[in-house]
Amino acid sequence: MHCIPGVWKGALKRCRKLFPRCFGVAYFKRNKKMKSKASAAKAGEFAVPRISTLALALSLACIGMAAHAGTDTSNWVSTKTDAFLPRVQTHDSTGVAVTADKVAVDMAQGEEKSVTVALQLRNKAQLDSFVKELYTPGSSVYHKFLTPAQFAAQYSPTQAQVDAVTAHLSKAGFKNINVSSNRLLVSADGTAATVKQAFNTSLKRFTHEGRNVYANETAAQVPPELATIVGSVLGLQNAAIHHVTHSGLHSTQKSIVQAAAGTETSHTPVQYPGIYGAVSTPAASNAVVGTISEGDMTYTLNDFQTFLSNNPSLPKLTPTVVYVGSQSSDESGEVEWALDSQVIYGASGGVKQLIFYTASSMEDAPLTAAYNAAVTANVASVVNVSLGECEASAKSSGSQAADDAVFEQAVAQGITFSVASGDAGPYNCDTDSQGNPGVANTTTKKKTYDVSEPASSPYVTTVGGTALFTTSAGAYNGQAVWNEGTAQTGDGSAVRIWSTGGGFSKYETAPSWQTSSIVGTGHTTRGLPDLVFDAASASGTYIYITASNNGGTAAGVVGGTSMAAPMFAGFWSRLESAHGNNLGFPNSALYAAIPSNASLVFPVTSAAVDGDAIDYNGWSTTYPGMKANASGWSAATGFGSLNVDKLNAYITANPTVFPAK
């Protein structure tokens, strides 16, 4: 059969020798009864007799088995993509809780499956040192940001290393192999069989959280010569995916009441600059802002124009959409993308350009590719991410390591990623039957705290949420940690918490700017959030949305850290624009300046729910999660919220901390 690639012909011969029972009349055989050379030529190298579907399937399985039988994988090396299947908690057909490996079945070997191989950074120790010096006043490289070409030349994998990876993929049978411009991501199309051939792991299917999903049975492995090149293999599971982090009103939630004067009331995006002191700081007319999205952006773009029509003080703008990978028709995230874009634009006062970097799905590989597209384009100085997943899942799939490499390049180029800390308090890995986080059903779980990824990355600015209080005139009048208590999940299967994400990573080492004197002794991992802004539903924002066929009228009030993160992105773009887009990643400078300059932030004050003091993001006073501080940094509310005008003045007056334009 000439349609069988040459790489499989040897496998076919081995298969016929090793598994002769598979090759009776049921399979391809040389037709010795052909009456002429012409008929033989017409039939091809092998004649195809009538065979059953089962026989054909068995034969194809034999080919795959024989091909793999010739490869010695005994010395292959595990990547950062762990065995995902055994770590997924699901249920069997009777409803009994089991791990997924107990109920999963093999994925059909011919089922199409795309992967993204994330490669390791080169000269990583040197890059870490450079990034630290890049933001150290007085350093010879202080704020000398790299271009994508300079980064690739010094820290990306070499072309020879990439060639070795692509050769391995091609040999395994992958097609359509593509390499990102920074040589960090290699994508390819194949099947379950080629995944087994290339990475020595099987993919298995099962039902989880109402979806038909799959996951890899064992850790993804590669030959020893690729061990220092390949970091992780993305696309081997879709049991854990990212979720948006916005919040609506819930029928059973409690109102947060501040002890002092002031009320919790909703706002429009254009009111937030006045509330957070962005009055004298000019609009971000010289800055470009990106935001990560997914699916079809048609409704989002229409809603943005409706928003502009109803806010004539803002300059007109047509956002740009960059589809990363294939374009999806999914419209389920419309509320999120409308919230992100309208809050960014309202907080910024208008940017030079707003770019949607749009992924094809909420799975790990497409989102990592979207982050990477924003970084390699090197156009936006600020990029918003209102998404997250359980950090343990991201660690196990290998996406955390892949994302960190992309985000570190962003820091080296002077790009700031603003990432939402999540809306599930310290319970991002405890989910309901639909995969929504924030469920803590048992005493044990209530004491097991976790954070969200990519919020936990040390190369992003993580933004949590508060309940905002204003005066009758609309001026700032205090804020409390955002914790609206619990509400029943959408499917009615559990009760979840609606509260700001915050805590300490289990895997990311604390960055140099998070010293023990700031985050507390005994903490050696990344603490989050760094800052907070309004996120409570009751003090949230009105957005324009047409996806629900409401004619473009103002939707119900939307909150969540999905509102807080784009708010910071908008404010930071104002500061970037005012200072020549030369501020770069702000964390080290903020952690240096805020502790001794309290006026740079609006602190978090105490509040109460039904008379009980609320100063935590957890389930109750018995299981408080992370505590908020009235001053200084805390793992519930960071440093508080920026006072934009005062920070702008501080930047101008202190070029050794923040470089002037």
C-alpha positions as semicolon CSV with decimal commas, in nm:
position;residue;x (nm);y (nm);z (nm)
1;M;0,000;0,000;0,000
2;H;0,169;0,316;-0,117
3;C;-0,047;0,520;0,123
4;I;0,144;0,377;0,418
5;P;0,444;0,601;0,494
6;G;0,784;0,442;0,466
7;V;0,833;0,469;0,838
8;W;0,545;0,225;0,883
9;K;0,653;-0,027;0,620
10;G;0,928;-0,156;0,846
11;A;0,680;-0,167;1,130
12;L;0,443;-0,365;0,908
13;K;0,708;-0,625;0,833
14;R;0,797;-0,655;1,202
15;C;0,428;-0,678;1,286
16;R;0,373;-0,963;1,039
17;K;0,664;-1,150;1,192
18;L;0,581;-1,079;1,557
19;F;0,204;-1,114;1,527
20;P;0,133;-1,358;1,241
21;R;-0,222;-1,425;1,365
22;C;-0,312;-1,066;1,280
23;F;-0,213;-1,126;0,919
24;G;-0,439;-1,399;0,785
25;V;-0,691;-1,330;0,514
26;A;-0,815;-1,046;0,730
27;Y;-0,522;-0,822;0,638
28;F;-0,338;-0,698;0,337
29;K;-0,156;-0,977;0,153
30;R;0,028;-1,003;-0,170
31;N;-0,215;-1,133;-0,427
32;K;-0,034;-1,425;-0,588
33;K;-0,330;-1,498;-0,814
34;M;-0,305;-1,174;-1,009
35;K;-0,330;-1,269;-1,374
36;S;-0,113;-0,995;-1,521
37;K;0,144;-0,733;-1,438
38;A;-0,107;-0,473;-1,545
39;S;-0,364;-0,590;-1,295
40;A;-0,091;-0,609;-1,028
41;A;0,016;-0,254;-1,105
42;K;-0,344;-0,142;-1,091
43;A;-0,392;-0,309;-0,756
44;G;-0,069;-0,165;-0,615
45;E;0,194;-0,337;-0,405
46;F;-0,073;-0,510;-0,194
47;A;-0,417;-0,619;-0,296
48;V;-0,694;-0,537;-0,053
49;P;-0,941;-0,823;-0,001
50;R;-1,274;-0,775;0,170
51;I;-1,205;-0,735;0,542
52;S;-1,414;-0,661;0,846
53;T;-1,390;-0,337;1,045
54;L;-1,275;-0,535;1,350
55;A;-1,003;-0,707;1,150
56;L;-0,880;-0,374;1,016
57;A;-0,873;-0,226;1,366
58;L;-0,675;-0,525;1,494
59;S;-0,433;-0,491;1,208
60;L;-0,375;-0,121;1,269
61;A;-0,320;-0,194;1,636
62;C;-0,060;-0,453;1,536
63;I;0,121;-0,192;1,329
64;G;0,132;0,047;1,624
65;M;0,248;-0,226;1,860
66;A;0,519;-0,339;1,623
67;A;0,641;0,013;1,558
68;H;0,672;0,080;1,929
69;A;0,817;-0,263;1,994
70;G;1,129;-0,157;1,807
71;T;1,197;0,139;2,038
72;D;1,385;0,090;2,364
73;T;1,236;0,335;2,614
74;S;1,405;0,192;2,923
75;N;1,639;0,491;2,950
76;W;1,389;0,762;2,856
77;V;1,361;1,060;3,092
78;S;1,045;1,206;3,244
79;T;0,949;1,562;3,156
80;K;0,768;1,810;3,381
81;T;0,439;1,666;3,259
82;D;0,344;1,417;3,528
83;A;0,100;1,127;3,513
84;F;-0,228;1,320;3,518
85;L;-0,480;1,037;3,514
86;P;-0,414;0,904;3,869
87;R;-0,442;1,250;4,025
88;V;-0,796;1,324;3,901
89;Q;-1,070;1,255;4,153
90;T;-1,388;1,143;3,979
91;H;-1,672;0,889;4,025
92;D;-1,749;0,546;3,889
93;S;-2,082;0,442;3,735
94;T;-2,236;0,391;4,081
95;G;-2,129;0,734;4,207
96;V;-1,846;0,610;4,425
97;A;-1,546;0,846;4,439
98;V;-1,242;0,700;4,265
99;T;-0,932;0,819;4,087
100;A;-0,972;0,842;3,712
101;D;-0,725;0,562;3,639
102;K;-0,977;0,319;3,789
103;V;-1,249;0,395;3,533
104;A;-1,071;0,532;3,223
105;V;-1,053;0,343;2,893
106;D;-0,794;0,366;2,616
107;M;-0,837;0,642;2,363
108;A;-0,871;0,506;2,009
109;Q;-0,521;0,490;1,864
110;G;-0,624;0,673;1,548
111;E;-0,800;0,958;1,729
112;E;-0,646;1,291;1,633
113;K;-0,455;1,467;1,905
114;S;-0,245;1,785;1,891
115;V;0,035;1,859;2,136
116;T;0,256;2,153;2,227
117;V;0,608;2,074;2,342
118;A;0,739;2,347;2,574
119;L;1,117;2,374;2,556
120;Q;1,345;2,481;2,839
121;L;1,511;2,820;2,850
122;R;1,881;2,828;2,773
123;N;2,127;2,985;3,018
124;K;1,849;2,997;3,280
125;A;2,077;3,098;3,569
126;Q;2,213;3,387;3,364
127;L;1,861;3,494;3,270
128;D;1,751;3,493;3,635
129;S;2,050;3,710;3,724
130;F;1,983;3,946;3,433
131;V;1,616;3,990;3,524
132;K;1,708;4,074;3,882
133;E;1,969;4,328;3,770
134;L;1,728;4,469;3,511
135;Y;1,513;4,600;3,797
136;T;1,791;4,690;4,041
137;P;1,859;5,066;4,052
138;G;2,223;5,143;3,982
139;S;2,280;4,825;3,781
140;S;2,457;4,858;3,447
141;V;2,157;4,698;3,277
142;Y;1,889;4,882;3,474
143;H;1,577;4,901;3,255
144;K;1,766;4,807;2,940
145;F;1,486;4,583;2,820
146;L;1,554;4,316;2,562
147;T;1,389;4,286;2,225
148;P;1,241;3,946;2,131
149;A;1,536;3,892;1,896
150;Q;1,788;3,966;2,170
151;F;1,608;3,736;2,409
152;A;1,600;3,453;2,155
153;A;1,968;3,493;2,080
154;Q;2,069;3,469;2,446
155;Y;1,810;3,258;2,624
156;S;1,588;3,065;2,381
157;P;1,672;2,709;2,278
158;T;1,914;2,693;1,986
159;Q;1,797;2,605;1,638
160;A;1,987;2,277;1,666
161;Q;1,794;2,191;1,982
162;V;1,464;2,274;1,813
163;D;1,565;2,061;1,513
164;A;1,628;1,766;1,744
165;V;1,277;1,801;1,890
166;T;1,106;1,837;1,553
167;A;1,297;1,535;1,420
168;H;1,175;1,329;1,716
169;L;0,816;1,437;1,656
170;S;0,839;1,367;1,284
171;K;0,985;1,023;1,343
172;A;0,694;0,942;1,574
173;G;0,447;1,036;1,301
174;F;0,345;1,392;1,394
175;K;0,254;1,631;1,113
176;N;0,208;2,008;1,076
177;I;0,496;2,082;1,309
178;N;0,526;2,453;1,391
179;V;0,779;2,640;1,603
180;S;0,706;2,970;1,779
181;S;0,925;3,266;1,689
182;N;1,103;3,253;2,026
183;R;1,159;2,878;1,984
184;L;0,994;2,801;2,320
185;L;0,685;2,618;2,188
186;V;0,665;2,345;1,925
187;S;0,314;2,242;1,821
188;A;0,227;1,936;1,615
189;D;-0,073;1,730;1,501
190;G;-0,085;1,356;1,554
191;T;-0,290;1,079;1,707
192;A;-0,306;0,890;2,034
193;A;-0,067;0,640;1,874
194;T;0,191;0,905;1,787
195;V;0,166;1,043;2,141
196;K;0,252;0,695;2,270
197;Q;0,537;0,667;2,023
198;A;0,685;1,010;2,102
199;F;0,628;1,036;2,478
200;N;0,588;0,679;2,604
201;T;0,248;0,739;2,762
202;S;-0,105;0,635;2,675
203;L;-0,407;0,863;2,666
204;K;-0,727;0,742;2,829
205;R;-1,083;0,872;2,825
206;F;-1,335;0,910;3,108
207;T;-1,625;1,126;3,220
208;H;-1,546;1,404;3,465
209;E;-1,743;1,707;3,586
210;G;-2,006;1,654;3,318
211;R;-1,754;1,639;3,032
212;N;-1,597;1,362;2,827
213;V;-1,227;1,414;2,888
214;Y;-0,890;1,243;2,859
215;A;-0,557;1,236;3,042
216;N;-0,215;1,076;3,018
217;E;-0,166;0,755;3,213
218;T;0,203;0,803;3,299
219;A;0,453;1,086;3,292
220;A;0,548;1,208;2,946
221;Q;0,900;1,089;2,864
222;V;1,157;1,168;2,598
223;P;1,486;1,009;2,488
224;P;1,786;1,107;2,704
225;E;1,932;1,330;2,433
226;L;1,623;1,555;2,465
227;A;1,617;1,559;2,846
228;T;1,781;1,902;2,877
229;I;1,579;2,047;2,590
230;V;1,216;1,946;2,648
231;G;1,048;2,095;2,952
232;S;0,691;1,968;2,933
233;V;0,433;1,835;2,692
234;L;0,103;2,024;2,686
235;G;-0,217;1,884;2,541
236;L;-0,206;1,543;2,709
237;Q;-0,506;1,620;2,931
238;N;-0,818;1,833;2,932
239;A;-0,968;1,718;3,261
240;A;-0,842;2,038;3,427
241;I;-0,907;2,360;3,235
242;H;-0,902;2,730;3,313
243;H;-1,204;2,919;3,441
244;V;-1,298;3,285;3,417
245;T;-1,292;3,476;3,744
246;H;-1,594;3,703;3,741
247;S;-1,880;3,700;3,987
248;G;-2,246;3,795;3,970
249;L;-2,503;3,842;4,243
250;H;-2,598;3,528;4,439
251;S;-2,929;3,486;4,614
252;T;-2,782;3,364;4,942
253;Q;-2,473;3,582;4,966
254;K;-2,427;3,830;5,246
255;S;-2,367;4,202;5,222
256;I;-2,045;4,338;5,359
257;V;-2,100;4,634;5,593
258;Q;-1,819;4,873;5,678
259;A;-1,795;4,994;6,035
260;A;-1,728;5,352;5,927
261;A;-1,941;5,571;5,699
262;G;-1,973;5,477;5,334
263;T;-2,178;5,233;5,133
264;E;-2,114;4,948;4,894
265;T;-2,270;5,050;4,565
266;S;-2,215;4,971;4,199
267;H;-2,024;5,189;3,953
268;T;-1,948;5,229;3,586
269;P;-1,593;5,171;3,455
270;V;-1,536;5,543;3,394
271;Q;-1,597;5,621;3,763
272;Y;-1,305;5,417;3,894
273;P;-1,029;5,667;3,804
274;G;-1,191;5,925;4,029
275;I;-1,232;5,673;4,311
276;Y;-0,872;5,549;4,302
277;G;-0,705;5,889;4,260
278;A;-0,632;5,879;3,887
279;V;-0,743;6,240;3,835
280;S;-0,429;6,431;3,741
281;T;-0,252;6,136;3,581
282;P;-0,329;6,163;3,209
283;A;-0,508;5,895;3,008
284;A;-0,303;5,612;2,864
285;S;-0,305;5,753;2,511
286;N;0,050;5,635;2,441
287;A;0,014;5,284;2,580
288;V;-0,090;4,957;2,416
289;V;-0,272;4,705;2,634
290;G;-0,336;4,339;2,559
291;T;-0,584;4,104;2,717
292;I;-0,615;3,726;2,692
293;S;-0,947;3,589;2,568
294;E;-1,098;3,278;2,410
295;G;-1,357;3,198;2,148
296;D;-1,550;3,423;1,910
297;M;-1,497;3,796;1,971
298;T;-1,784;3,923;1,755
299;Y;-2,016;4,007;2,044
300;T;-1,732;4,150;2,250
301;L;-1,636;4,398;1,979
302;N;-2,000;4,504;1,936
303;D;-2,041;4,548;2,311
304;F;-1,726;4,758;2,327
305;Q;-1,868;4,999;2,070
306;T;-2,193;5,018;2,268
307;F;-1,985;5,100;2,574
308;L;-1,808;5,381;2,387
309;S;-2,137;5,519;2,256
310;N;-2,265;5,546;2,612
311;N;-1,941;5,705;2,736
312;P;-1,868;5,987;2,488
313;S;-1,587;6,128;2,705
314;L;-1,368;5,834;2,601
315;P;-1,183;5,840;2,268
316;K;-1,313;5,615;1,991
317;L;-1,124;5,293;1,931
318;T;-1,157;4,969;1,738
319;P;-0,979;4,689;1,927
320;T;-0,760;4,441;1,742
321;V;-0,823;4,067;1,764
322;V;-0,531;3,827;1,719
323;Y;-0,655;3,470;1,693
324;V;-0,381;3,241;1,823
325;G;-0,431;2,905;1,654
326;S;-0,767;2,810;1,508
327;Q;-1,064;3,040;1,561
328;S;-1,329;2,899;1,792
329;S;-1,701;2,970;1,770
330;D;-1,739;2,952;2,149
331;E;-1,927;3,251;2,293
332;S;-1,956;3,132;2,653
333;G;-1,691;3,373;2,781
334;E;-1,858;3,686;2,647
335;V;-1,932;3,834;2,991
336;E;-1,565;3,798;3,083
337;W;-1,422;3,954;2,768
338;A;-1,673;4,241;2,781
339;L;-1,581;4,302;3,144
340;D;-1,206;4,297;3,073
341;S;-1,215;4,533;2,777
342;Q;-1,459;4,786;2,919
343;V;-1,289;4,806;3,260
344;I;-0,943;4,838;3,103
345;Y;-1,060;5,120;2,881
346;G;-1,254;5,298;3,154
347;A;-0,968;5,280;3,405
348;S;-0,710;5,387;3,147
349;G;-0,913;5,678;3,014
350;G;-0,843;5,543;2,665
351;V;-0,539;5,356;2,532
352;K;-0,350;5,380;2,203
353;Q;-0,458;5,028;2,116
354;L;-0,635;4,738;2,283
355;I;-0,547;4,389;2,157
356;F;-0,729;4,063;2,228
357;Y;-0,490;3,767;2,212
358;T;-0,753;3,499;2,162
359;A;-0,698;3,131;2,237
360;S;-0,887;2,847;2,070
361;S;-0,999;2,692;2,401
362;M;-0,959;2,716;2,778
363;E;-0,714;2,427;2,785
364;D;-0,351;2,470;2,890
365;A;-0,175;2,457;2,553
366;P;-0,388;2,718;2,370
367;L;-0,366;2,963;2,660
368;T;0,012;2,924;2,693
369;A;0,032;2,992;2,319
370;A;-0,180;3,307;2,365
371;Y;0,048;3,436;2,642
372;N;0,345;3,366;2,418
373;A;0,188;3,547;2,123
374;A;0,150;3,862;2,333
375;V;0,512;3,841;2,449
376;T;0,672;3,770;2,113
377;A;0,469;4,048;1,947
378;N;0,624;4,287;2,204
379;V;0,365;4,555;2,133
380;A;0,161;4,575;2,454
381;S;0,332;4,705;2,769
382;V;0,055;4,556;2,987
383;V;-0,135;4,229;2,933
384;N;-0,441;4,130;3,136
385;V;-0,529;3,769;3,231
386;S;-0,865;3,712;3,403
387;L;-0,831;3,333;3,410
388;G;-0,697;3,065;3,636
389;E;-0,690;2,700;3,734
390;C;-0,585;2,494;4,035
391;E;-0,211;2,541;4,079
392;A;-0,156;2,170;4,146
393;S;-0,316;2,085;3,811
394;A;-0,096;2,334;3,627
395;K;0,211;2,193;3,800
396;S;0,118;1,835;3,710
397;S;0,035;1,908;3,345
398;G;0,358;2,101;3,298
399;S;0,181;2,422;3,201
400;Q;0,309;2,607;3,508
401;A;0,669;2,558;3,398
402;A;0,584;2,650;3,039
403;D;0,397;2,965;3,148
404;D;0,682;3,076;3,374
405;A;0,926;3,065;3,083
406;V;0,696;3,288;2,878
407;F;0,633;3,528;3,167
408;E;1,004;3,559;3,245
409;Q;1,064;3,662;2,886
410;A;0,790;3,923;2,933
411;V;0,971;4,062;3,238
412;A;1,297;4,075;3,042
413;Q;1,121;4,276;2,770
414;G;0,953;4,514;3,017
415;I;0,600;4,372;2,980
416;T;0,368;4,350;3,281
417;F;0,112;4,070;3,305
418;S;-0,179;4,159;3,535
419;V;-0,339;3,834;3,658
420;A;-0,656;3,783;3,862
421;S;-0,598;3,596;4,190
422;G;-0,928;3,404;4,162
423;D;-1,272;3,414;4,323
424;A;-1,255;3,096;4,531
425;G;-1,071;3,222;4,838
426;P;-0,804;2,966;4,932
427;Y;-0,996;2,673;4,774
428;N;-0,902;2,685;4,405
429;C;-0,853;2,309;4,382
430;D;-1,181;2,205;4,548
431;T;-1,452;2,196;4,281
432;D;-1,819;2,114;4,230
433;S;-1,954;1,861;3,978
434;Q;-1,907;2,114;3,698
435;G;-1,549;2,200;3,787
436;N;-1,618;2,536;3,950
437;P;-1,373;2,609;4,234
438;G;-1,443;2,728;4,588
439;V;-1,603;2,416;4,734
440;A;-1,474;2,310;5,074
441;N;-1,709;2,041;5,198
442;T;-1,513;1,880;5,477
443;T;-1,315;1,991;5,777
444;T;-1,001;1,849;5,621
445;K;-1,047;2,045;5,301
446;K;-1,120;2,363;5,486
447;K;-0,770;2,347;5,629
448;T;-0,606;2,266;5,297
449;Y;-0,540;2,599;5,130
450;D;-0,419;2,656;4,775
451;V;-0,383;2,926;4,508
452;S;-0,453;2,970;4,139
453;E;-0,220;2,958;3,837
454;P;-0,096;3,168;3,656
455;A;-0,159;3,402;3,949
456;S;0,112;3,221;4,146
457;S;0,388;3,298;3,895
458;P;0,666;3,521;4,033
459;Y;0,681;3,693;3,693
460;V;0,332;3,849;3,704
461;T;0,154;4,112;3,910
462;T;-0,130;3,934;4,089
463;V;-0,443;4,131;4,170
464;G;-0,696;4,031;4,435
465;G;-1,028;4,181;4,533
466;T;-1,196;4,401;4,792
467;A;-1,540;4,532;4,875
468;L;-1,529;4,903;4,792
469;F;-1,709;5,168;4,998
470;T;-1,780;5,519;4,869
471;T;-1,942;5,835;4,997
472;S;-2,274;5,967;4,871
473;A;-2,072;6,188;4,635
474;G;-1,893;5,883;4,491
475;A;-1,555;5,937;4,658
476;Y;-1,340;5,660;4,803
477;N;-1,431;5,585;5,165
478;G;-1,263;5,257;5,255
479;Q;-1,245;4,894;5,151
480;A;-1,257;4,551;5,311
481;V;-1,131;4,212;5,201
482;W;-1,375;4,070;4,946
483;N;-1,555;3,778;5,110
484;E;-1,924;3,745;5,037
485;G;-1,959;3,413;5,214
486;T;-2,109;3,110;5,046
487;A;-2,374;3,033;4,788
488;Q;-2,502;2,717;4,625
489;T;-2,329;2,621;4,302
490;G;-2,511;2,648;3,971
491;D;-2,583;2,276;3,952
492;G;-2,699;2,263;4,314
493;S;-2,446;1,994;4,401
494;A;-2,247;2,188;4,659
495;V;-2,192;2,515;4,840
496;R;-1,899;2,731;4,738
497;I;-1,733;3,046;4,866
498;W;-1,711;3,378;4,679
499;S;-1,397;3,544;4,805
500;T;-1,068;3,688;4,684
501;G;-0,794;3,441;4,601
502;G;-0,482;3,470;4,812
503;G;-0,224;3,263;4,990
504;F;0,112;3,102;4,922
505;S;0,219;2,888;4,631
506;K;0,315;2,529;4,697
507;Y;0,567;2,523;4,413
508;E;0,697;2,869;4,320
509;T;0,998;2,996;4,514
510;A;0,953;3,338;4,672
511;P;1,101;3,607;4,444
512;S;1,379;3,826;4,583
513;W;1,146;4,121;4,634
514;Q;0,920;3,922;4,868
515;T;1,143;3,931;5,172
516;S;1,050;3,777;5,506
517;S;1,026;4,124;5,656
518;I;0,734;4,190;5,421
519;V;0,551;3,858;5,384
520;G;0,643;3,716;5,726
521;T;0,901;3,472;5,850
522;G;0,874;3,108;5,753
523;H;0,734;3,175;5,406
524;T;0,970;3,059;5,133
525;T;0,725;3,047;4,841
526;R;0,552;3,310;4,632
527;G;0,281;3,497;4,823
528;L;-0,018;3,655;4,652
529;P;-0,185;3,888;4,572
530;D;0,041;4,190;4,526
531;L;-0,239;4,447;4,505
532;V;-0,619;4,458;4,522
533;F;-0,901;4,654;4,362
534;D;-1,280;4,641;4,372
535;A;-1,423;4,293;4,313
536;A;-1,738;4,259;4,522
537;S;-2,062;4,207;4,334
538;A;-2,243;4,478;4,529
539;S;-1,974;4,737;4,447
540;G;-1,904;4,599;4,100
541;T;-1,943;4,753;3,759
542;Y;-2,209;4,777;3,491
543;I;-2,102;4,643;3,153
544;Y;-2,269;4,637;2,813
545;I;-2,335;4,293;2,672
546;T;-2,546;4,162;2,384
547;A;-2,469;3,790;2,399
548;S;-2,776;3,737;2,619
549;N;-2,997;3,917;2,365
550;N;-3,059;4,207;2,599
551;G;-3,021;4,462;2,324
552;G;-2,700;4,615;2,449
553;T;-2,847;4,750;2,769
554;A;-2,643;4,753;3,088
555;A;-2,612;4,402;3,222
556;G;-2,644;4,314;3,586
557;V;-2,356;4,427;3,803
558;V;-2,049;4,210;3,756
559;G;-1,763;4,171;4,002
560;G;-1,482;3,932;4,081
561;T;-1,107;3,954;4,054
562;S;-1,175;3,956;3,679
563;M;-1,273;4,315;3,740
564;A;-0,981;4,392;3,971
565;A;-0,709;4,270;3,732
566;P;-0,816;4,474;3,426
567;M;-0,860;4,773;3,657
568;F;-0,494;4,751;3,755
569;A;-0,403;4,695;3,388
570;G;-0,583;5,018;3,297
571;F;-0,425;5,219;3,577
572;W;-0,076;5,080;3,513
573;S;-0,112;5,167;3,144
574;R;-0,175;5,529;3,250
575;L;0,152;5,528;3,440
576;E;0,339;5,357;3,156
577;S;0,205;5,610;2,909
578;A;0,303;5,901;3,133
579;H;0,660;5,771;3,166
580;G;0,754;5,673;2,814
581;N;0,642;5,310;2,847
582;N;0,965;5,250;3,036
583;L;0,841;5,133;3,376
584;G;0,837;4,763;3,301
585;F;0,746;4,494;3,553
586;P;0,660;4,690;3,873
587;N;0,676;4,434;4,152
588;S;1,028;4,486;4,282
589;A;0,985;4,865;4,280
590;L;0,645;4,848;4,450
591;Y;0,770;4,614;4,720
592;A;1,061;4,852;4,779
593;A;0,857;5,173;4,787
594;I;0,523;5,098;4,952
595;P;0,637;4,979;5,299
596;S;0,794;5,319;5,372
597;N;0,542;5,527;5,174
598;A;0,198;5,432;5,300
599;S;0,022;5,707;5,105
600;L;0,094;5,527;4,777
601;V;-0,191;5,285;4,849
602;F;-0,543;5,280;4,988
603;P;-0,529;5,035;5,280
604;V;-0,779;4,762;5,359
605;T;-1,003;4,840;5,655
606;S;-1,220;4,608;5,861
607;A;-1,578;4,523;5,779
608;A;-1,852;4,295;5,910
609;V;-2,106;4,043;5,786
610;D;-2,408;4,003;6,012
611;G;-2,211;4,159;6,294
612;D;-1,908;3,929;6,257
613;A;-1,577;4,093;6,174
614;I;-1,449;3,996;5,830
615;D;-1,072;4,017;5,787
616;Y;-1,005;3,690;5,605
617;N;-1,072;3,521;5,270
618;G;-1,169;3,179;5,407
619;W;-1,475;2,984;5,508
620;S;-1,521;3,110;5,864
621;T;-1,337;3,233;6,170
622;T;-1,260;2,867;6,244
623;Y;-1,122;2,815;5,891
624;P;-1,016;3,169;5,801
625;G;-0,782;3,104;5,511
626;M;-0,564;3,414;5,480
627;K;-0,595;3,714;5,710
628;A;-0,604;4,074;5,587
629;N;-0,394;4,351;5,742
630;A;-0,497;4,711;5,799
631;S;-0,146;4,812;5,691
632;G;0,144;4,643;5,519
633;W;0,119;4,333;5,301
634;S;-0,108;4,033;5,360
635;A;-0,180;3,712;5,172
636;A;-0,544;3,814;5,142
637;T;-0,516;4,174;5,022
638;G;-0,155;4,239;4,923
639;F;-0,054;4,599;4,990
640;G;-0,402;4,737;4,919
641;S;-0,500;4,947;4,616
642;L;-0,284;5,198;4,432
643;N;-0,343;5,570;4,478
644;V;-0,262;5,641;4,114
645;D;-0,189;6,015;4,130
646;K;0,036;5,982;4,433
647;L;0,224;5,693;4,276
648;N;0,265;5,896;3,958
649;A;0,416;6,183;4,157
650;Y;0,641;5,940;4,343
651;I;0,768;5,790;4,016
652;T;0,853;6,135;3,884
653;A;1,035;6,229;4,205
654;N;1,223;5,899;4,246
655;P;1,387;5,797;3,917
656;T;1,628;5,570;4,104
657;V;1,332;5,353;4,206
658;F;1,112;5,407;3,900
659;P;1,305;5,540;3,598
660;A;1,168;5,862;3,451
661;K;1,098;5,885;3,079
